[in-house]
JSON list of C-alpha atoms in Angstrom, two decimals:
[
{"chain": "A", "resi": 1, "resn": "MET", "atom": "CA", "xyz": [33.77, 49.78, 11.93]},
{"chain": "A", "resi": 2, "resn": "ASN", "atom": "CA", "xyz": [32.27, 46.86, 9.99]},
{"chain": "A", "resi": 3, "resn": "GLU", "atom": "CA", "xyz": [34.12, 43.78, 8.76]},
{"chain": "A", "resi": 4, "resn": "THR", "atom": "CA", "xyz": [34.72, 45.16, 5.26]},
{"chain": "A", "resi": 5, "resn": "GLU", "atom": "CA", "xyz": [36.07, 48.43, 6.64]},
{"chain": "A", "resi": 6, "resn": "GLN", "atom": "CA", "xyz": [38.43, 46.47, 8.91]},
{"chain": "A", "resi": 7, "resn": "LEU", "atom": "CA", "xyz": [39.60, 44.37, 5.97]},
{"chain": "A", "resi": 8, "resn": "LEU", "atom": "CA", "xyz": [40.25, 47.45, 3.83]},
{"chain": "A", "resi": 9, "resn": "GLU", "atom": "CA", "xyz": [42.25, 49.02, 6.65]},
{"chain": "A", "resi": 10, "resn": "GLN", "atom": "CA", "xyz": [44.32, 45.84, 7.13]},
{"chain": "A", "resi": 11, "resn": "VAL", "atom": "CA", "xyz": [45.01, 45.64, 3.39]},
{"chain": "A", "resi": 12, "resn": "ALA", "atom": "CA", "xyz": [45.99, 49.33, 3.29]},
{"chain": "A", "resi": 13, "resn": "VAL", "atom": "CA", "xyz": [48.39, 48.96, 6.22]},
{"chain": "A", "resi": 14, "resn": "ARG", "atom": "CA", "xyz": [49.98, 45.83, 4.75]},
{"chain": "A", "resi": 15, "resn": "ALA", "atom": "CA", "xyz": [50.23, 47.45, 1.31]},
{"chain": "A", "resi": 16, "resn": "ARG", "atom": "CA", "xyz": [51.87, 50.62, 2.69]},
{"chain": "A", "resi": 17, "resn": "ASN", "atom": "CA", "xyz": [54.31, 48.66, 4.84]},
{"chain": "A", "resi": 18, "resn": "SER", "atom": "CA", "xyz": [55.25, 46.38, 1.96]},
{"chain": "A", "resi": 19, "resn": "ALA", "atom": "CA", "xyz": [55.76, 49.29, -0.43]},
{"chain": "A", "resi": 20, "resn": "GLN", "atom": "CA", "xyz": [57.87, 51.19, 2.12]},
{"chain": "A", "resi": 21, "resn": "GLY", "atom": "CA", "xyz": [59.90, 48.05, 2.82]},
{"chain": "A", "resi": 22, "resn": "HIS", "atom": "CA", "xyz": [60.77, 47.93, -0.87]},
{"chain": "A", "resi": 23, "resn": "GLY", "atom": "CA", "xyz": [61.57, 51.65, -1.03]},
{"chain": "A", "resi": 24, "resn": "LYS", "atom": "CA", "xyz": [58.53, 52.37, -3.17]},
{"chain": "A", "resi": 25, "resn": "SER", "atom": "CA", "xyz": [55.24, 54.09, -2.80]},
{"chain": "A", "resi": 26, "resn": "LEU", "atom": "CA", "xyz": [51.84, 52.69, -3.67]},
{"chain": "A", "resi": 27, "resn": "PRO", "atom": "CA", "xyz": [50.18, 53.81, -6.87]},
{"chain": "A", "resi": 28, "resn": "ALA", "atom": "CA", "xyz": [47.69, 56.60, -6.26]},
{"chain": "A", "resi": 29, "resn": "VAL", "atom": "CA", "xyz": [44.10, 55.70, -5.50]},
{"chain": "A", "resi": 30, "resn": "LEU", "atom": "CA", "xyz": [41.53, 56.08, -8.24]},
{"chain": "A", "resi": 31, "resn": "GLY", "atom": "CA", "xyz": [38.52, 58.33, -8.19]},
{"chain": "A", "resi": 32, "resn": "THR", "atom": "CA", "xyz": [34.96, 57.15, -8.58]},
{"chain": "A", "resi": 33, "resn": "GLU", "atom": "CA", "xyz": [34.89, 58.61, -12.09]},
{"chain": "A", "resi": 34, "resn": "GLU", "atom": "CA", "xyz": [37.73, 56.29, -13.12]},
{"chain": "A", "resi": 35, "resn": "ILE", "atom": "CA", "xyz": [35.84, 53.31, -11.69]},
{"chain": "A", "resi": 36, "resn": "ALA", "atom": "CA", "xyz": [32.72, 54.40, -13.61]},
{"chain": "A", "resi": 37, "resn": "ARG", "atom": "CA", "xyz": [34.72, 54.77, -16.82]},
{"chain": "A", "resi": 38, "resn": "ALA", "atom": "CA", "xyz": [36.18, 51.27, -16.45]},
{"chain": "A", "resi": 39, "resn": "GLU", "atom": "CA", "xyz": [32.74, 49.83, -15.69]},
{"chain": "A", "resi": 40, "resn": "GLY", "atom": "CA", "xyz": [31.40, 51.50, -18.83]},
{"chain": "A", "resi": 41, "resn": "ILE", "atom": "CA", "xyz": [34.11, 49.86, -20.93]},
{"chain": "A", "resi": 42, "resn": "LEU", "atom": "CA", "xyz": [33.63, 46.48, -19.27]},
{"chain": "A", "resi": 43, "resn": "GLY", "atom": "CA", "xyz": [29.85, 46.55, -19.42]},
{"chain": "A", "resi": 44, "resn": "PHE", "atom": "CA", "xyz": [29.44, 45.47, -15.79]},
{"chain": "A", "resi": 45, "resn": "ALA", "atom": "CA", "xyz": [30.01, 46.88, -12.31]},
{"chain": "A", "resi": 46, "resn": "LEU", "atom": "CA", "xyz": [33.00, 46.02, -10.17]},
{"chain": "A", "resi": 47, "resn": "PRO", "atom": "CA", "xyz": [32.16, 44.31, -6.90]},
{"chain": "A", "resi": 48, "resn": "PRO", "atom": "CA", "xyz": [32.10, 46.93, -4.11]},
{"chain": "A", "resi": 49, "resn": "LEU", "atom": "CA", "xyz": [35.14, 45.47, -2.31]},
{"chain": "A", "resi": 50, "resn": "LEU", "atom": "CA", "xyz": [37.23, 45.46, -5.49]},
{"chain": "A", "resi": 51, "resn": "ALA", "atom": "CA", "xyz": [36.20, 49.03, -6.31]},
{"chain": "A", "resi": 52, "resn": "ALA", "atom": "CA", "xyz": [37.08, 50.05, -2.73]},
{"chain": "A", "resi": 53, "resn": "LEU", "atom": "CA", "xyz": [40.56, 48.52, -3.08]},
{"chain": "A", "resi": 54, "resn": "TYR", "atom": "CA", "xyz": [41.18, 50.76, -6.09]},
{"chain": "A", "resi": 55, "resn": "THR", "atom": "CA", "xyz": [39.64, 53.89, -4.54]},
{"chain": "A", "resi": 56, "resn": "ARG", "atom": "CA", "xyz": [40.97, 53.53, -0.99]},
{"chain": "A", "resi": 57, "resn": "VAL", "atom": "CA", "xyz": [44.23, 51.53, -1.14]},
{"chain": "A", "resi": 58, "resn": "GLY", "atom": "CA", "xyz": [45.80, 52.13, -4.55]},
{"chain": "A", "resi": 59, "resn": "ASP", "atom": "CA", "xyz": [45.65, 51.40, -8.26]},
{"chain": "A", "resi": 60, "resn": "GLY", "atom": "CA", "xyz": [47.17, 47.93, -7.96]},
{"chain": "A", "resi": 61, "resn": "GLY", "atom": "CA", "xyz": [50.70, 46.97, -7.05]},
{"chain": "A", "resi": 62, "resn": "PHE", "atom": "CA", "xyz": [49.81, 45.39, -3.69]},
{"chain": "A", "resi": 63, "resn": "GLY", "atom": "CA", "xyz": [48.62, 41.96, -2.65]},
{"chain": "A", "resi": 64, "resn": "PRO", "atom": "CA", "xyz": [49.79, 38.41, -3.29]},
{"chain": "A", "resi": 65, "resn": "GLU", "atom": "CA", "xyz": [52.67, 37.62, -5.67]},
{"chain": "A", "resi": 66, "resn": "CYS", "atom": "CA", "xyz": [53.23, 40.63, -7.95]},
{"chain": "A", "resi": 67, "resn": "GLY", "atom": "CA", "xyz": [50.13, 42.36, -6.58]},
{"chain": "A", "resi": 68, "resn": "LEU", "atom": "CA", "xyz": [46.86, 43.45, -8.08]},
{"chain": "A", "resi": 69, "resn": "LEU", "atom": "CA", "xyz": [46.88, 44.72, -11.62]},
{"chain": "A", "resi": 70, "resn": "SER", "atom": "CA", "xyz": [46.19, 48.37, -12.19]},
{"chain": "A", "resi": 71, "resn": "LEU", "atom": "CA", "xyz": [42.58, 48.88, -13.20]},
{"chain": "A", "resi": 72, "resn": "TYR", "atom": "CA", "xyz": [43.72, 49.89, -16.69]},
{"chain": "A", "resi": 73, "resn": "ASP", "atom": "CA", "xyz": [45.68, 46.63, -17.03]},
{"chain": "A", "resi": 74, "resn": "ALA", "atom": "CA", "xyz": [42.76, 44.60, -15.67]},
{"chain": "A", "resi": 75, "resn": "VAL", "atom": "CA", "xyz": [40.36, 46.14, -18.20]},
{"chain": "A", "resi": 76, "resn": "SER", "atom": "CA", "xyz": [42.88, 45.61, -21.01]},
{"chain": "A", "resi": 77, "resn": "SER", "atom": "CA", "xyz": [43.43, 41.98, -19.97]},
{"chain": "A", "resi": 78, "resn": "TYR", "atom": "CA", "xyz": [39.68, 41.38, -19.90]},
{"chain": "A", "resi": 79, "resn": "GLY", "atom": "CA", "xyz": [39.32, 42.75, -23.42]},
{"chain": "A", "resi": 80, "resn": "ALA", "atom": "CA", "xyz": [42.21, 40.63, -24.66]},
{"chain": "A", "resi": 81, "resn": "GLY", "atom": "CA", "xyz": [40.73, 37.54, -23.02]},
{"chain": "A", "resi": 82, "resn": "ARG", "atom": "CA", "xyz": [37.28, 38.14, -24.48]},
{"chain": "A", "resi": 83, "resn": "SER", "atom": "CA", "xyz": [38.74, 38.39, -27.99]},
{"chain": "A", "resi": 84, "resn": "SER", "atom": "CA", "xyz": [41.00, 35.34, -27.58]},
{"chain": "A", "resi": 85, "resn": "ALA", "atom": "CA", "xyz": [40.34, 31.74, -28.56]},
{"chain": "A", "resi": 86, "resn": "TRP", "atom": "CA", "xyz": [40.00, 30.86, -24.85]},
{"chain": "A", "resi": 87, "resn": "ARG", "atom": "CA", "xyz": [36.31, 31.82, -24.80]},
{"chain": "A", "resi": 88, "resn": "TRP", "atom": "CA", "xyz": [36.83, 34.11, -21.81]},
{"chain": "A", "resi": 89, "resn": "PRO", "atom": "CA", "xyz": [33.67, 34.22, -19.65]},
{"chain": "A", "resi": 90, "resn": "GLU", "atom": "CA", "xyz": [31.60, 37.39, -19.41]},
{"chain": "A", "resi": 91, "resn": "GLY", "atom": "CA", "xyz": [32.05, 39.33, -16.20]},
{"chain": "A", "resi": 92, "resn": "VAL", "atom": "CA", "xyz": [35.27, 37.60, -15.09]},
{"chain": "A", "resi": 93, "resn": "LEU", "atom": "CA", "xyz": [37.92, 40.26, -14.54]},
{"chain": "A", "resi": 94, "resn": "PRO", "atom": "CA", "xyz": [41.62, 39.40, -14.25]},
{"chain": "A", "resi": 95, "resn": "ILE", "atom": "CA", "xyz": [43.03, 41.09, -11.14]},
{"chain": "A", "resi": 96, "resn": "ALA", "atom": "CA", "xyz": [46.47, 39.52, -10.68]},
{"chain": "A", "resi": 97, "resn": "ASP", "atom": "CA", "xyz": [49.13, 37.60, -12.58]},
{"chain": "A", "resi": 98, "resn": "PHE", "atom": "CA", "xyz": [50.60, 34.64, -10.69]},
{"chain": "A", "resi": 99, "resn": "GLY", "atom": "CA", "xyz": [53.15, 33.84, -13.41]},
{"chain": "A", "resi": 100, "resn": "CYS", "atom": "CA", "xyz": [53.36, 30.87, -15.77]},
{"chain": "A", "resi": 101, "resn": "SER", "atom": "CA", "xyz": [50.28, 32.31, -17.54]},
{"chain": "A", "resi": 102, "resn": "VAL", "atom": "CA", "xyz": [48.10, 31.81, -14.43]},
{"chain": "A", "resi": 103, "resn": "SER", "atom": "CA", "xyz": [45.66, 34.67, -13.82]},
{"chain": "A", "resi": 104, "resn": "VAL", "atom": "CA", "xyz": [43.67, 35.38, -10.70]},
{"chain": "A", "resi": 105, "resn": "CYS", "atom": "CA", "xyz": [40.23, 36.67, -11.60]},
{"chain": "A", "resi": 106, "resn": "VAL", "atom": "CA", "xyz": [37.13, 37.97, -9.85]},
{"chain": "A", "resi": 107, "resn": "ASP", "atom": "CA", "xyz": [33.70, 36.89, -10.97]},
{"chain": "A", "resi": 108, "resn": "CYS", "atom": "CA", "xyz": [32.08, 40.30, -10.97]},
{"chain": "A", "resi": 109, "resn": "ARG", "atom": "CA", "xyz": [28.63, 38.77, -11.39]},
{"chain": "A", "resi": 110, "resn": "SER", "atom": "CA", "xyz": [28.95, 36.63, -8.28]},
{"chain": "A", "resi": 111, "resn": "ASP", "atom": "CA", "xyz": [27.30, 37.93, -5.12]},
{"chain": "A", "resi": 112, "resn": "THR", "atom": "CA", "xyz": [30.49, 37.18, -3.17]},
{"chain": "A", "resi": 113, "resn": "ALA", "atom": "CA", "xyz": [33.00, 38.25, -5.85]},
{"chain": "A", "resi": 114, "resn": "GLN", "atom": "CA", "xyz": [34.20, 34.66, -6.17]},
{"chain": "A", "resi": 115, "resn": "VAL", "atom": "CA", "xyz": [37.92, 34.37, -6.98]},
{"chain": "A", "resi": 116, "resn": "LEU", "atom": "CA", "xyz": [38.84, 32.13, -9.90]},
{"chain": "A", "resi": 117, "resn": "LEU", "atom": "CA", "xyz": [42.10, 30.89, -11.36]},
{"chain": "A", "resi": 118, "resn": "PHE", "atom": "CA", "xyz": [42.69, 30.71, -15.08]},
{"chain": "A", "resi": 119, "resn": "ASP", "atom": "CA", "xyz": [45.47, 28.30, -16.04]},
{"chain": "A", "resi": 120, "resn": "PRO", "atom": "CA", "xyz": [45.71, 27.78, -19.80]},
{"chain": "A", "resi": 121, "resn": "GLY", "atom": "CA", "xyz": [48.37, 25.13, -19.21]},
{"chain": "A", "resi": 122, "resn": "LEU", "atom": "CA", "xyz": [45.58, 22.72, -18.26]},
{"chain": "A", "resi": 123, "resn": "GLY", "atom": "CA", "xyz": [44.44, 22.47, -21.86]},
{"chain": "A", "resi": 124, "resn": "GLU", "atom": "CA", "xyz": [40.83, 22.95, -22.89]},
{"chain": "A", "resi": 125, "resn": "PRO", "atom": "CA", "xyz": [38.98, 26.13, -21.87]},
{"chain": "A", "resi": 126, "resn": "GLU", "atom": "CA", "xyz": [36.61, 24.17, -19.61]},
{"chain": "A", "resi": 127, "resn": "LEU", "atom": "CA", "xyz": [39.60, 22.73, -17.72]},
{"chain": "A", "resi": 128, "resn": "ALA", "atom": "CA", "xyz": [41.47, 26.03, -17.44]},
{"chain": "A", "resi": 129, "resn": "TRP", "atom": "CA", "xyz": [39.05, 27.53, -14.87]},
{"chain": "A", "resi": 130, "resn": "SER", "atom": "CA", "xyz": [38.97, 26.65, -11.18]},
{"chain": "A", "resi": 131, "resn": "ILE", "atom": "CA", "xyz": [37.70, 28.20, -7.97]},
{"chain": "A", "resi": 132, "resn": "ASP", "atom": "CA", "xyz": [40.43, 29.68, -5.80]},
{"chain": "A", "resi": 133, "resn": "ALA", "atom": "CA", "xyz": [38.27, 31.23, -3.07]},
{"chain": "A", "resi": 134, "resn": "PRO", "atom": "CA", "xyz": [34.52, 31.54, -2.52]},
{"chain": "A", "resi": 135, "resn": "SER", "atom": "CA", "xyz": [34.89, 35.32, -2.07]},
{"chain": "A", "resi": 136, "resn": "LEU", "atom": "CA", "xyz": [37.31, 38.18, -2.63]},
{"chain": "A", "resi": 137, "resn": "HIS", "atom": "CA", "xyz": [36.93, 38.91, 1.06]},
{"chain": "A", "resi": 138, "resn": "GLY", "atom": "CA", "xyz": [38.19, 35.43, 1.99]},
{"chain": "A", "resi": 139, "resn": "TRP", "atom": "CA", "xyz": [40.96, 35.54, -0.63]},
{"chain": "A", "resi": 140, "resn": "LEU", "atom": "CA", "xyz": [42.30, 38.78, 0.86]},
{"chain": "A", "resi": 141, "resn": "HIS", "atom": "CA", "xyz": [42.09, 37.34, 4.39]},
{"chain": "A", "resi": 142, "resn": "GLY", "atom": "CA", "xyz": [44.14, 34.32, 3.25]},
{"chain": "A", "resi": 143, "resn": "TRP", "atom": "CA", "xyz": [46.83, 36.71, 1.98]},
{"chain": "A", "resi": 144, "resn": "LEU", "atom": "CA", "xyz": [46.78, 38.83, 5.12]},
{"chain": "A", "resi": 145, "resn": "ASP", "atom": "CA", "xyz": [47.04, 35.93, 7.55]},
{"chain": "A", "resi": 146, "resn": "GLY", "atom": "CA", "xyz": [49.44, 33.90, 5.40]},
{"chain": "A", "resi": 147, "resn": "THR", "atom": "CA", "xyz": [47.24, 30.81, 5.21]},
{"chain": "A", "resi": 148, "resn": "ALA", "atom": "CA", "xyz": [46.48, 30.87, 1.48]},
{"chain": "A", "resi": 149, "resn": "TRP", "atom": "CA", "xyz": [48.19, 28.30, -0.73]},
{"chain": "A", "resi": 150, "resn": "TYR", "atom": "CA", "xyz": [50.13, 31.01, -2.57]},
{"chain": "A", "resi": 151, "resn": "CYS", "atom": "CA", "xyz": [51.72, 32.46, 0.59]},
{"chain": "A", "resi": 152, "resn": "ASP", "atom": "CA", "xyz": [55.34, 31.61, 1.39]},
{"chain": "A", "resi": 153, "resn": "GLY", "atom": "CA", "xyz": [55.47, 29.42, 4.45]},
{"chain": "A", "resi": 154, "resn": "SER", "atom": "CA", "xyz": [51.80, 28.47, 4.26]},
{"chain": "A", "resi": 155, "resn": "ALA", "atom": "CA", "xyz": [51.07, 24.92, 5.28]},
{"chain": "A", "resi": 156, "resn": "ALA", "atom": "CA", "xyz": [48.19, 24.86, 2.80]},
{"chain": "A", "resi": 157, "resn": "GLY", "atom": "CA", "xyz": [50.46, 24.07, -0.12]},
{"chain": "A", "resi": 158, "resn": "GLU", "atom": "CA", "xyz": [52.27, 21.25, 1.65]},
{"chain": "A", "resi": 159, "resn": "GLU", "atom": "CA", "xyz": [49.72, 19.69, 3.99]},
{"chain": "A", "resi": 160, "resn": "TYR", "atom": "CA", "xyz": [46.67, 19.70, 1.77]},
{"chain": "A", "resi": 161, "resn": "ASP", "atom": "CA", "xyz": [46.09, 18.03, -1.55]},
{"chain": "A", "resi": 162, "resn": "LEU", "atom": "CA", "xyz": [45.34, 21.14, -3.54]},
{"chain": "A", "resi": 163, "resn": "GLU", "atom": "CA", "xyz": [43.34, 19.63, -6.35]},
{"chain": "A", "resi": 164, "resn": "PRO", "atom": "CA", "xyz": [41.72, 22.54, -8.22]},
{"chain": "A", "resi": 165, "resn": "MET", "atom": "CA", "xyz": [37.94, 22.66, -7.95]},
{"chain": "A", "resi": 166, "resn": "PRO", "atom": "CA", "xyz": [36.56, 23.17, -11.47]},
{"chain": "A", "resi": 167, "resn": "TRP", "atom": "CA", "xyz": [34.40, 26.23, -11.97]},
{"chain": "A", "resi": 168, "resn": "ALA", "atom": "CA", "xyz": [30.99, 24.97, -13.04]},
{"chain": "A", "resi": 169, "resn": "GLY", "atom": "CA", "xyz": [29.89, 28.45, -14.17]},
{"chain": "A", "resi": 170, "resn": "PHE", "atom": "CA", "xyz": [32.18, 28.51, -17.19]},
{"chain": "A", "resi": 171, "resn": "ARG", "atom": "CA", "xyz": [29.78, 27.12, -19.80]},
{"chain": "A", "resi": 172, "resn": "SER", "atom": "CA", "xyz": [26.94, 29.44, -18.82]},
{"chain": "A", "resi": 173, "resn": "ARG", "atom": "CA", "xyz": [29.08, 32.56, -19.25]},
{"chain": "A", "resi": 174, "resn": "ILE", "atom": "CA", "xyz": [30.79, 32.17, -22.61]}
]
């Protein structure tokens, strides 16, 4: 079993246990045809790990904070962002809502599926984008092991000066 397969299995176990602990079940997984339909609407492919989360774990509802968005909601949010005054970058798909208008997004054109934060409370569009994790793989590991800044009890939020790192790719993608 390779590293990605192990990660998917760990996410699936955590997602099932969390859902059962809340007396719920996970949303059903999506089929490859639903991924293809979403990619056709978006105009770009989902990173393989993100597509695998939807086809092997569930259609959102698991993960940090309120969990991943359903693919339908992610596609809808992308469309709304692209038509907004925020000059939403091409290929940057919202995958989770962290509240207070902060969105977690995946750069679907990045080789590593870089994870970005969009915080409109920071003012100008160029300032609203920062890098949360160099890869979706690493972002998920931070959630699983509880070391990410957004995890309850994580020392990252208290011990480190979490100054957001601006996303330099913004201007080239609008």
